[in-house]
Amino acid sequence: MFRTMMNGKIHRATVTEANLNYVGSITIDSAILEAVDMLPNEKVQIVNNNNGARIETYIIPGEPGSGVICLNGAAARHVQVGDVVIIMSYGMFTSEEAKTHEPKIVVLDEKNHIEMILPEEKAHTTL
């Protein structure tokens, strides 16, 4: 059996752009992608803390160090510049792999720089 587990999480990213006319996807600073082991074209789920919207799309890498978090295409209708979002990727693991899997989690500051790397996410964690 395979289990779908969170593999990477970008917590408290601030949307810097929303481009309705782009073909689709989310552009993410490639330095952030590296920190959470996310890849270009990987499927991600985005949760908007401001309005509760949940979106699935794929990643386009942005300029490293730029702090860019840009929702493109139809996804741009679900965010406003300045909204705070959570971006998560998932992986398929065997039951044995899932028992020891450790996702990579980063918390960003208001300029989308990595403020903290969390070794785990415990119940009732608040920031």
mmCIF file with all atom_site columns, C-alpha atoms in Angstrom:
data_model
loop_
_atom_site.group_PDB
_atom_site.id
_atom_site.type_symbol
_atom_site.label_atom_id
_atom_site.label_alt_id
_atom_site.label_comp_id
_atom_site.label_asym_id
_atom_site.label_entity_id
_atom_site.label_seq_id
_atom_site.pdbx_PDB_ins_code
_atom_site.Cartn_x
_atom_site.Cartn_y
_atom_site.Cartn_z
_atom_site.occupancy
_atom_site.B_iso_or_equiv
_atom_site.pdbx_formal_charge
_atom_site.auth_seq_id
_atom_site.auth_comp_id
_atom_site.auth_asym_id
_atom_site.auth_atom_id
_atom_site.pdbx_PDB_model_num
ATOM 1   C CA . MET A 1 1   ? 0.000   0.000  0.000   1.00 0.00 ? 1   MET A CA 1
ATOM 2   C CA . PHE A 1 2   ? 1.117   3.548  -0.696  1.00 0.00 ? 2   PHE A CA 1
ATOM 3   C CA . ARG A 1 3   ? 0.260   6.516  1.486   1.00 0.00 ? 3   ARG A CA 1
ATOM 4   C CA . THR A 1 4   ? 0.128   10.130 0.386   1.00 0.00 ? 4   THR A CA 1
ATOM 5   C CA . MET A 1 5   ? 2.154   12.189 2.860   1.00 0.00 ? 5   MET A CA 1
ATOM 6   C CA . MET A 1 6   ? 3.098   15.855 3.072   1.00 0.00 ? 6   MET A CA 1
ATOM 7   C CA . ASN A 1 7   ? 6.598   16.180 1.655   1.00 0.00 ? 7   ASN A CA 1
ATOM 8   C CA . GLY A 1 8   ? 7.214   19.926 1.846   1.00 0.00 ? 8   GLY A CA 1
ATOM 9   C CA . LYS A 1 9   ? 5.466   22.966 3.277   1.00 0.00 ? 9   LYS A CA 1
ATOM 10  C CA . ILE A 1 10  ? 5.988   26.700 2.815   1.00 0.00 ? 10  ILE A CA 1
ATOM 11  C CA . HIS A 1 11  ? 4.178   28.373 5.705   1.00 0.00 ? 11  HIS A CA 1
ATOM 12  C CA . ARG A 1 12  ? 3.082   32.033 5.754   1.00 0.00 ? 12  ARG A CA 1
ATOM 13  C CA . ALA A 1 13  ? 4.174   32.966 2.235   1.00 0.00 ? 13  ALA A CA 1
ATOM 14  C CA . THR A 1 14  ? 2.982   36.420 1.187   1.00 0.00 ? 14  THR A CA 1
ATOM 15  C CA . VAL A 1 15  ? 1.564   36.690 -2.332  1.00 0.00 ? 15  VAL A CA 1
ATOM 16  C CA . THR A 1 16  ? 3.695   39.197 -4.261  1.00 0.00 ? 16  THR A CA 1
ATOM 17  C CA . GLU A 1 17  ? 1.873   38.986 -7.600  1.00 0.00 ? 17  GLU A CA 1
ATOM 18  C CA . ALA A 1 18  ? -1.308  37.633 -9.191  1.00 0.00 ? 18  ALA A CA 1
ATOM 19  C CA . ASN A 1 19  ? -1.124  37.380 -12.992 1.00 0.00 ? 19  ASN A CA 1
ATOM 20  C CA . LEU A 1 20  ? -4.477  36.405 -14.517 1.00 0.00 ? 20  LEU A CA 1
ATOM 21  C CA . ASN A 1 21  ? -3.166  36.475 -18.102 1.00 0.00 ? 21  ASN A CA 1
ATOM 22  C CA . TYR A 1 22  ? -0.406  33.917 -17.555 1.00 0.00 ? 22  TYR A CA 1
ATOM 23  C CA . VAL A 1 23  ? -1.048  30.352 -18.741 1.00 0.00 ? 23  VAL A CA 1
ATOM 24  C CA . GLY A 1 24  ? -1.183  28.891 -15.212 1.00 0.00 ? 24  GLY A CA 1
ATOM 25  C CA . SER A 1 25  ? 0.822   27.779 -12.174 1.00 0.00 ? 25  SER A CA 1
ATOM 26  C CA . ILE A 1 26  ? 2.530   29.384 -9.199  1.00 0.00 ? 26  ILE A CA 1
ATOM 27  C CA . THR A 1 27  ? 5.949   31.006 -9.418  1.00 0.00 ? 27  THR A CA 1
ATOM 28  C CA . ILE A 1 28  ? 8.012   30.447 -6.265  1.00 0.00 ? 28  ILE A CA 1
ATOM 29  C CA . ASP A 1 29  ? 11.482  31.775 -5.371  1.00 0.00 ? 29  ASP A CA 1
ATOM 30  C CA . SER A 1 30  ? 13.776  28.842 -6.266  1.00 0.00 ? 30  SER A CA 1
ATOM 31  C CA . ALA A 1 31  ? 15.801  29.242 -3.042  1.00 0.00 ? 31  ALA A CA 1
ATOM 32  C CA . ILE A 1 32  ? 12.619  28.503 -1.088  1.00 0.00 ? 32  ILE A CA 1
ATOM 33  C CA . LEU A 1 33  ? 11.886  25.524 -3.357  1.00 0.00 ? 33  LEU A CA 1
ATOM 34  C CA . GLU A 1 34  ? 15.307  24.063 -2.626  1.00 0.00 ? 34  GLU A CA 1
ATOM 35  C CA . ALA A 1 35  ? 14.788  24.418 1.135   1.00 0.00 ? 35  ALA A CA 1
ATOM 36  C CA . VAL A 1 36  ? 11.561  22.372 1.018   1.00 0.00 ? 36  VAL A CA 1
ATOM 37  C CA . ASP A 1 37  ? 12.608  19.894 -1.688  1.00 0.00 ? 37  ASP A CA 1
ATOM 38  C CA . MET A 1 38  ? 10.002  21.036 -4.228  1.00 0.00 ? 38  MET A CA 1
ATOM 39  C CA . LEU A 1 39  ? 10.692  20.813 -7.959  1.00 0.00 ? 39  LEU A CA 1
ATOM 40  C CA . PRO A 1 40  ? 9.606   22.713 -11.078 1.00 0.00 ? 40  PRO A CA 1
ATOM 41  C CA . ASN A 1 41  ? 6.333   21.322 -12.476 1.00 0.00 ? 41  ASN A CA 1
ATOM 42  C CA . GLU A 1 42  ? 5.551   19.553 -9.188  1.00 0.00 ? 42  GLU A CA 1
ATOM 43  C CA . LYS A 1 43  ? 1.883   19.587 -8.156  1.00 0.00 ? 43  LYS A CA 1
ATOM 44  C CA . VAL A 1 44  ? 1.172   21.703 -5.072  1.00 0.00 ? 44  VAL A CA 1
ATOM 45  C CA . GLN A 1 45  ? -1.817  22.658 -2.983  1.00 0.00 ? 45  GLN A CA 1
ATOM 46  C CA . ILE A 1 46  ? -2.179  26.297 -1.937  1.00 0.00 ? 46  ILE A CA 1
ATOM 47  C CA . VAL A 1 47  ? -4.348  27.376 0.984   1.00 0.00 ? 47  VAL A CA 1
ATOM 48  C CA . ASN A 1 48  ? -5.213  31.065 1.263   1.00 0.00 ? 48  ASN A CA 1
ATOM 49  C CA . ASN A 1 49  ? -5.343  32.118 4.929   1.00 0.00 ? 49  ASN A CA 1
ATOM 50  C CA . ASN A 1 50  ? -7.209  35.315 4.007   1.00 0.00 ? 50  ASN A CA 1
ATOM 51  C CA . ASN A 1 51  ? -10.236 33.793 2.265   1.00 0.00 ? 51  ASN A CA 1
ATOM 52  C CA . GLY A 1 52  ? -10.033 30.009 2.768   1.00 0.00 ? 52  GLY A CA 1
ATOM 53  C CA . ALA A 1 53  ? -9.556  29.187 -0.931  1.00 0.00 ? 53  ALA A CA 1
ATOM 54  C CA . ARG A 1 54  ? -7.764  25.912 -1.712  1.00 0.00 ? 54  ARG A CA 1
ATOM 55  C CA . ILE A 1 55  ? -6.059  25.648 -5.092  1.00 0.00 ? 55  ILE A CA 1
ATOM 56  C CA . GLU A 1 56  ? -4.036  22.959 -6.854  1.00 0.00 ? 56  GLU A CA 1
ATOM 57  C CA . THR A 1 57  ? -1.525  23.875 -9.535  1.00 0.00 ? 57  THR A CA 1
ATOM 58  C CA . TYR A 1 58  ? 2.110   23.283 -10.457 1.00 0.00 ? 58  TYR A CA 1
ATOM 59  C CA . ILE A 1 59  ? 5.378   25.088 -9.737  1.00 0.00 ? 59  ILE A CA 1
ATOM 60  C CA . ILE A 1 60  ? 7.445   27.393 -11.932 1.00 0.00 ? 60  ILE A CA 1
ATOM 61  C CA . PRO A 1 61  ? 10.780  28.350 -10.315 1.00 0.00 ? 61  PRO A CA 1
ATOM 62  C CA . GLY A 1 62  ? 11.367  32.045 -9.706  1.00 0.00 ? 62  GLY A CA 1
ATOM 63  C CA . GLU A 1 63  ? 14.545  34.055 -9.303  1.00 0.00 ? 63  GLU A CA 1
ATOM 64  C CA . PRO A 1 64  ? 16.459  32.839 -6.214  1.00 0.00 ? 64  PRO A CA 1
ATOM 65  C CA . GLY A 1 65  ? 16.349  35.344 -3.362  1.00 0.00 ? 65  GLY A CA 1
ATOM 66  C CA . SER A 1 66  ? 13.572  37.379 -5.005  1.00 0.00 ? 66  SER A CA 1
ATOM 67  C CA . GLY A 1 67  ? 10.858  36.295 -2.566  1.00 0.00 ? 67  GLY A CA 1
ATOM 68  C CA . VAL A 1 68  ? 8.428   35.908 -5.466  1.00 0.00 ? 68  VAL A CA 1
ATOM 69  C CA . ILE A 1 69  ? 5.158   34.111 -4.784  1.00 0.00 ? 69  ILE A CA 1
ATOM 70  C CA . CYS A 1 70  ? 3.019   34.709 -7.874  1.00 0.00 ? 70  CYS A CA 1
ATOM 71  C CA . LEU A 1 71  ? -0.227  32.921 -8.645  1.00 0.00 ? 71  LEU A CA 1
ATOM 72  C CA . ASN A 1 72  ? -0.793  32.730 -12.380 1.00 0.00 ? 72  ASN A CA 1
ATOM 73  C CA . GLY A 1 73  ? -3.788  32.105 -14.613 1.00 0.00 ? 73  GLY A CA 1
ATOM 74  C CA . ALA A 1 74  ? -7.107  31.096 -13.062 1.00 0.00 ? 74  ALA A CA 1
ATOM 75  C CA . ALA A 1 75  ? -5.473  30.693 -9.615  1.00 0.00 ? 75  ALA A CA 1
ATOM 76  C CA . ALA A 1 76  ? -4.913  34.467 -9.609  1.00 0.00 ? 76  ALA A CA 1
ATOM 77  C CA . ARG A 1 77  ? -8.672  34.912 -9.078  1.00 0.00 ? 77  ARG A CA 1
ATOM 78  C CA . HIS A 1 78  ? -8.362  33.309 -5.629  1.00 0.00 ? 78  HIS A CA 1
ATOM 79  C CA . VAL A 1 79  ? -5.722  35.655 -4.168  1.00 0.00 ? 79  VAL A CA 1
ATOM 80  C CA . GLN A 1 80  ? -4.861  39.288 -3.700  1.00 0.00 ? 80  GLN A CA 1
ATOM 81  C CA . VAL A 1 81  ? -1.352  40.678 -3.467  1.00 0.00 ? 81  VAL A CA 1
ATOM 82  C CA . GLY A 1 82  ? -0.517  40.632 0.242   1.00 0.00 ? 82  GLY A CA 1
ATOM 83  C CA . ASP A 1 83  ? -2.575  37.520 1.059   1.00 0.00 ? 83  ASP A CA 1
ATOM 84  C CA . VAL A 1 84  ? -0.838  34.952 3.263   1.00 0.00 ? 84  VAL A CA 1
ATOM 85  C CA . VAL A 1 85  ? -0.795  31.414 1.861   1.00 0.00 ? 85  VAL A CA 1
ATOM 86  C CA . ILE A 1 86  ? 0.451   27.952 2.762   1.00 0.00 ? 86  ILE A CA 1
ATOM 87  C CA . ILE A 1 87  ? 1.953   25.884 -0.067  1.00 0.00 ? 87  ILE A CA 1
ATOM 88  C CA . MET A 1 88  ? 2.220   22.098 0.325   1.00 0.00 ? 88  MET A CA 1
ATOM 89  C CA . SER A 1 89  ? 3.603   19.274 -1.773  1.00 0.00 ? 89  SER A CA 1
ATOM 90  C CA . TYR A 1 90  ? 2.855   15.604 -1.239  1.00 0.00 ? 90  TYR A CA 1
ATOM 91  C CA . GLY A 1 91  ? 4.633   12.348 -2.001  1.00 0.00 ? 91  GLY A CA 1
ATOM 92  C CA . MET A 1 92  ? 3.652   8.692  -2.264  1.00 0.00 ? 92  MET A CA 1
ATOM 93  C CA . PHE A 1 93  ? 5.384   6.459  0.263   1.00 0.00 ? 93  PHE A CA 1
ATOM 94  C CA . THR A 1 94  ? 5.147   2.828  1.220   1.00 0.00 ? 94  THR A CA 1
ATOM 95  C CA . SER A 1 95  ? 3.739   2.235  4.690   1.00 0.00 ? 95  SER A CA 1
ATOM 96  C CA . GLU A 1 96  ? 7.260   1.536  5.969   1.00 0.00 ? 96  GLU A CA 1
ATOM 97  C CA . GLU A 1 97  ? 8.705   4.697  4.371   1.00 0.00 ? 97  GLU A CA 1
ATOM 98  C CA . ALA A 1 98  ? 5.809   6.763  5.721   1.00 0.00 ? 98  ALA A CA 1
ATOM 99  C CA . LYS A 1 99  ? 6.662   5.793  9.302   1.00 0.00 ? 99  LYS A CA 1
ATOM 100 C CA . THR A 1 100 ? 10.056  7.508  9.108   1.00 0.00 ? 100 THR A CA 1
ATOM 101 C CA . HIS A 1 101 ? 9.363   10.210 6.511   1.00 0.00 ? 101 HIS A CA 1
ATOM 102 C CA . GLU A 1 102 ? 10.230  13.727 7.661   1.00 0.00 ? 102 GLU A CA 1
ATOM 103 C CA . PRO A 1 103 ? 8.739   16.541 5.580   1.00 0.00 ? 103 PRO A CA 1
ATOM 104 C CA . LYS A 1 104 ? 10.661  19.765 5.078   1.00 0.00 ? 104 LYS A CA 1
ATOM 105 C CA . ILE A 1 105 ? 8.832   22.781 6.523   1.00 0.00 ? 105 ILE A CA 1
ATOM 106 C CA . VAL A 1 106 ? 9.836   26.450 6.313   1.00 0.00 ? 106 VAL A CA 1
ATOM 107 C CA . VAL A 1 107 ? 8.199   29.513 7.820   1.00 0.00 ? 107 VAL A CA 1
ATOM 108 C CA . LEU A 1 108 ? 8.636   32.752 5.894   1.00 0.00 ? 108 LEU A CA 1
ATOM 109 C CA . ASP A 1 109 ? 8.769   36.336 7.107   1.00 0.00 ? 109 ASP A CA 1
ATOM 110 C CA . GLU A 1 110 ? 6.668   39.097 5.517   1.00 0.00 ? 110 GLU A CA 1
ATOM 111 C CA . LYS A 1 111 ? 9.258   39.524 2.703   1.00 0.00 ? 111 LYS A CA 1
ATOM 112 C CA . ASN A 1 112 ? 9.240   35.781 1.934   1.00 0.00 ? 112 ASN A CA 1
ATOM 113 C CA . HIS A 1 113 ? 12.662  35.113 3.369   1.00 0.00 ? 113 HIS A CA 1
ATOM 114 C CA . ILE A 1 114 ? 13.108  31.918 5.355   1.00 0.00 ? 114 ILE A CA 1
ATOM 115 C CA . GLU A 1 115 ? 12.637  32.844 8.996   1.00 0.00 ? 115 GLU A CA 1
ATOM 116 C CA . MET A 1 116 ? 12.592  29.351 10.463  1.00 0.00 ? 116 MET A CA 1
ATOM 117 C CA . ILE A 1 117 ? 13.020  25.718 9.433   1.00 0.00 ? 117 ILE A CA 1
ATOM 118 C CA . LEU A 1 118 ? 10.825  23.405 11.483  1.00 0.00 ? 118 LEU A CA 1
ATOM 119 C CA . PRO A 1 119 ? 12.127  19.917 12.196  1.00 0.00 ? 119 PRO A CA 1
ATOM 120 C CA . GLU A 1 120 ? 8.557   18.683 12.632  1.00 0.00 ? 120 GLU A CA 1
ATOM 121 C CA . GLU A 1 121 ? 5.005   19.922 12.963  1.00 0.00 ? 121 GLU A CA 1
ATOM 122 C CA . LYS A 1 122 ? 3.412   18.946 16.242  1.00 0.00 ? 122 LYS A CA 1
ATOM 123 C CA . ALA A 1 123 ? -0.268  19.114 17.092  1.00 0.00 ? 123 ALA A CA 1
ATOM 124 C CA . HIS A 1 124 ? -1.407  22.554 18.261  1.00 0.00 ? 124 HIS A CA 1
ATOM 125 C CA . THR A 1 125 ? 1.637   24.307 16.744  1.00 0.00 ? 125 THR A CA 1
ATOM 126 C CA . THR A 1 126 ? 0.948   28.035 16.440  1.00 0.00 ? 126 THR A CA 1
ATOM 127 C CA . LEU A 1 127 ? 3.203   30.792 15.194  1.00 0.00 ? 127 LEU A CA 1
#
